[in-house]
Coordinates of C-alpha atoms in Angstrom, one line a residue:
M4 CA -5.1 -28.0 -2.4
S5 CA -7.9 -28.1 -5.3
N6 CA -9.2 -24.7 -3.6
L7 CA -5.6 -23.0 -4.2
V8 CA -5.5 -24.3 -7.7
D9 CA -9.1 -22.9 -8.3
E10 CA -8.3 -19.6 -6.9
E11 CA -5.0 -19.4 -9.0
S12 CA -6.8 -20.4 -12.1
R13 CA -9.6 -17.5 -11.5
A14 CA -6.9 -15.1 -11.2
D15 CA -5.8 -15.8 -14.6
I16 CA -9.4 -15.0 -16.1
P17 CA -10.1 -11.5 -16.8
D18 CA -13.5 -10.2 -16.1
P19 CA -15.4 -9.8 -19.3
A20 CA -17.2 -6.6 -18.5
M21 CA -13.6 -5.1 -17.7
V22 CA -12.2 -6.4 -21.0
E23 CA -15.0 -4.6 -22.7
A24 CA -14.6 -1.4 -20.7
V25 CA -10.9 -1.3 -22.1
E26 CA -11.8 -2.0 -25.4
T27 CA -14.5 1.0 -25.1
L28 CA -11.4 3.2 -23.8
L29 CA -9.0 2.0 -26.7
R30 CA -11.5 3.1 -29.3
G31 CA -12.4 6.3 -27.4
I32 CA -8.5 7.4 -27.9
G33 CA -8.7 6.3 -31.8
E34 CA -7.3 3.1 -31.4
D35 CA -8.4 -0.2 -32.9
P36 CA -8.6 -3.0 -30.2
K37 CA -8.6 -5.5 -33.0
R38 CA -5.1 -4.5 -34.5
E39 CA -2.1 -6.8 -34.3
G40 CA -0.5 -5.6 -30.9
L41 CA -3.5 -4.5 -29.3
E42 CA -5.6 -7.7 -29.7
N43 CA -4.8 -9.0 -26.1
T44 CA -4.4 -5.8 -24.3
P45 CA -7.8 -5.6 -22.8
K46 CA -7.3 -9.0 -21.1
R47 CA -3.8 -8.1 -20.0
V48 CA -5.1 -4.4 -18.6
A49 CA -8.2 -6.4 -17.0
L50 CA -5.9 -8.5 -15.3
A51 CA -3.3 -5.9 -14.2
L52 CA -6.1 -4.0 -12.6
K53 CA -7.3 -7.1 -10.8
F54 CA -3.9 -7.4 -9.4
L55 CA -3.2 -3.9 -8.7
T56 CA -6.7 -3.6 -6.8
S57 CA -6.3 -6.9 -5.0
G58 CA -6.3 -5.2 -1.4
Y59 CA -10.1 -5.3 -1.5
Q60 CA -10.2 -9.1 -1.4
Q61 CA -7.9 -9.1 1.6
S62 CA -9.0 -8.6 5.1
L63 CA -6.9 -7.4 8.1
D64 CA -7.5 -10.6 10.2
E65 CA -6.8 -12.9 7.2
L66 CA -3.4 -11.1 6.9
I67 CA -2.4 -11.1 10.5
N68 CA -3.3 -14.9 10.8
G69 CA -2.3 -15.0 14.4
A70 CA 1.3 -13.8 13.9
I71 CA 1.4 -11.6 17.3
F72 CA 3.8 -12.8 19.9
D73 CA 4.2 -11.8 23.6
V74 CA 8.1 -11.2 23.8
G75 CA 7.8 -8.8 26.4
H76 CA 9.5 -5.9 24.4
D77 CA 8.2 -2.3 24.9
E78 CA 10.8 -0.3 23.0
M79 CA 10.2 1.2 19.3
V80 CA 10.0 -1.1 16.4
L81 CA 10.5 0.2 13.2
L82 CA 10.4 -0.9 9.7
R83 CA 11.5 1.6 7.1
D84 CA 11.8 2.0 3.5
I85 CA 9.0 -0.2 2.8
S86 CA 8.5 -0.3 -1.0
M87 CA 4.9 0.8 -2.1
F88 CA 2.9 1.5 -5.0
S89 CA -0.8 2.3 -5.3
L90 CA -3.3 3.8 -7.9
C91 CA -4.7 7.4 -7.1
E92 CA -8.4 7.4 -6.9
H93 CA -8.8 10.6 -9.1
H94 CA -7.3 9.5 -12.1
M95 CA -6.1 5.8 -11.7
L96 CA -2.4 6.7 -12.1
P97 CA 0.3 5.3 -9.9
F98 CA 2.0 6.8 -7.1
I99 CA 4.9 4.9 -6.0
G100 CA 7.4 5.4 -3.0
K101 CA 8.3 4.2 0.4
A102 CA 6.6 3.9 3.7
H103 CA 8.2 4.1 7.2
V104 CA 6.2 2.2 10.0
A105 CA 7.0 2.4 13.9
Y106 CA 5.0 1.2 17.0
I107 CA 6.0 1.1 20.7
P108 CA 4.5 -2.5 21.7
K109 CA 2.8 -3.3 25.1
Q110 CA 4.9 -6.3 25.4
K111 CA 3.4 -7.8 22.4
V112 CA 5.0 -7.7 18.7
V113 CA 3.6 -8.4 15.3
G114 CA 5.8 -10.5 12.7
L115 CA 7.9 -7.9 10.6
S116 CA 6.6 -9.2 7.4
K117 CA 2.9 -8.4 8.5
I118 CA 3.6 -4.8 8.7
A119 CA 4.8 -4.7 5.0
R120 CA 1.9 -6.7 4.0
I121 CA -0.5 -4.3 5.9
V122 CA 1.2 -1.7 3.6
E123 CA 0.6 -3.7 0.7
M124 CA -3.1 -4.6 1.3
Y125 CA -4.1 -1.1 1.8
S126 CA -2.0 0.2 -1.1
R127 CA -3.4 -2.3 -3.5
R128 CA -6.8 -0.3 -3.5
L129 CA -7.7 3.1 -5.2
Q130 CA -6.3 5.6 -2.8
V131 CA -5.2 8.8 -1.9
Q132 CA -2.1 8.9 0.0
E133 CA -3.4 10.7 3.1
R134 CA -5.9 8.0 3.8
L135 CA -3.5 5.1 3.1
T136 CA -1.0 6.8 5.6
R137 CA -4.0 6.7 8.1
Q138 CA -5.3 3.2 7.5
V139 CA -1.9 1.6 8.0
A140 CA -1.6 3.2 11.4
E141 CA -5.3 2.4 12.3
A142 CA -4.6 -1.4 11.4
L143 CA -1.7 -1.8 13.5
M144 CA -3.5 -0.1 16.6
E145 CA -6.4 -2.3 16.0
V146 CA -4.2 -5.7 15.8
L147 CA -1.8 -5.0 18.8
D148 CA -3.3 -2.2 20.8
P149 CA 0.2 -0.6 21.3
Y150 CA 1.3 2.6 23.1
G151 CA 1.2 4.2 19.8
V152 CA 2.0 4.0 16.2
G153 CA 3.9 6.4 13.6
V154 CA 3.8 6.1 9.5
V155 CA 5.3 8.4 7.2
M156 CA 4.9 8.1 3.5
E157 CA 6.7 9.5 0.6
A158 CA 5.8 9.1 -2.7
S159 CA 5.9 10.2 -6.2
H160 CA 2.7 10.7 -8.2
M161 CA 2.4 10.2 -11.8
C162 CA -0.9 12.4 -12.0
M163 CA 1.7 15.3 -11.2
V164 CA 4.6 14.2 -13.1
M165 CA 2.8 12.9 -16.3
R166 CA -0.1 15.3 -16.7
G167 CA -1.5 18.6 -14.9
V168 CA 1.6 20.6 -13.7
Q169 CA 3.9 18.0 -14.9
K170 CA 6.3 18.4 -12.3
P171 CA 8.8 15.4 -12.2
G172 CA 10.9 15.1 -8.9
S173 CA 8.2 16.3 -6.9
W174 CA 7.6 14.1 -3.7
T175 CA 4.4 14.2 -1.4
V176 CA 5.2 13.4 2.5
T177 CA 2.3 12.2 4.6
S178 CA 2.3 11.3 8.3
S179 CA 0.0 9.6 10.7
M180 CA 0.8 9.9 14.4
V181 CA -1.2 7.9 17.0
G182 CA -0.7 7.5 20.8
V183 CA 2.6 8.5 22.1
F184 CA 4.0 9.4 18.5
Q185 CA 1.5 12.1 18.9
E186 CA 1.5 13.0 22.6
D187 CA 5.3 12.8 23.3
P188 CA 7.4 15.0 21.1
R189 CA 10.6 13.0 22.1
T190 CA 9.2 9.9 20.6
R191 CA 8.2 11.5 17.7
E192 CA 11.5 12.8 17.2
E193 CA 13.2 9.8 17.7
F194 CA 11.0 8.1 15.1
L195 CA 11.8 11.3 12.4
S196 CA 15.4 11.2 13.2
L197 CA 15.6 7.3 12.7
I198 CA 14.0 7.5 9.2
R199 CA 16.2 10.6 8.2
H200 CA 19.2 8.6 9.0
P201 CA 20.7 7.1 5.9
A202 CA 20.5 3.3 5.6
S203 CA 23.7 1.6 6.2
F204 CA 23.5 -1.5 3.8

């Protein structure tokens, strides 16, 4: 219990070097980090960044924690519309969207919440969407050794919406198809058809 308390208390302590770096950034844009309204901003930003990049402190083994079950199932398992947010490694601006993850098990399945947590773990790192999509697929292949994995991600990138070309409403779609999802057009089409179909609830 004391270890958990220590971890929680450490999570509320900002890194002094990060706080100082945020103060430098504020001065760089012409602000006064000591003025009212900004006094606590460097600490808040440092803590927010620790949370948004907490995936670096997680491992796949710890996340799965043995939640693999032999249930004799060998048909497609799909978890769709998983909310996802990450930070683009080029500008450290958010990209936000949905992930759709499917696999065909060799009898063994993983707890459904673990799929969402895998997406979350890799999302909470500095990322590009293409790598993030591939990492989720590779992680499921590693822990389950299924017949195949399919991952599709759809996201809006603030580096395109707020700066640069400034195109709100644009979406980036990436996919990673492994095993039968890559080799069998029928399996791939079944997956893509299921995620195109609107949710019924």
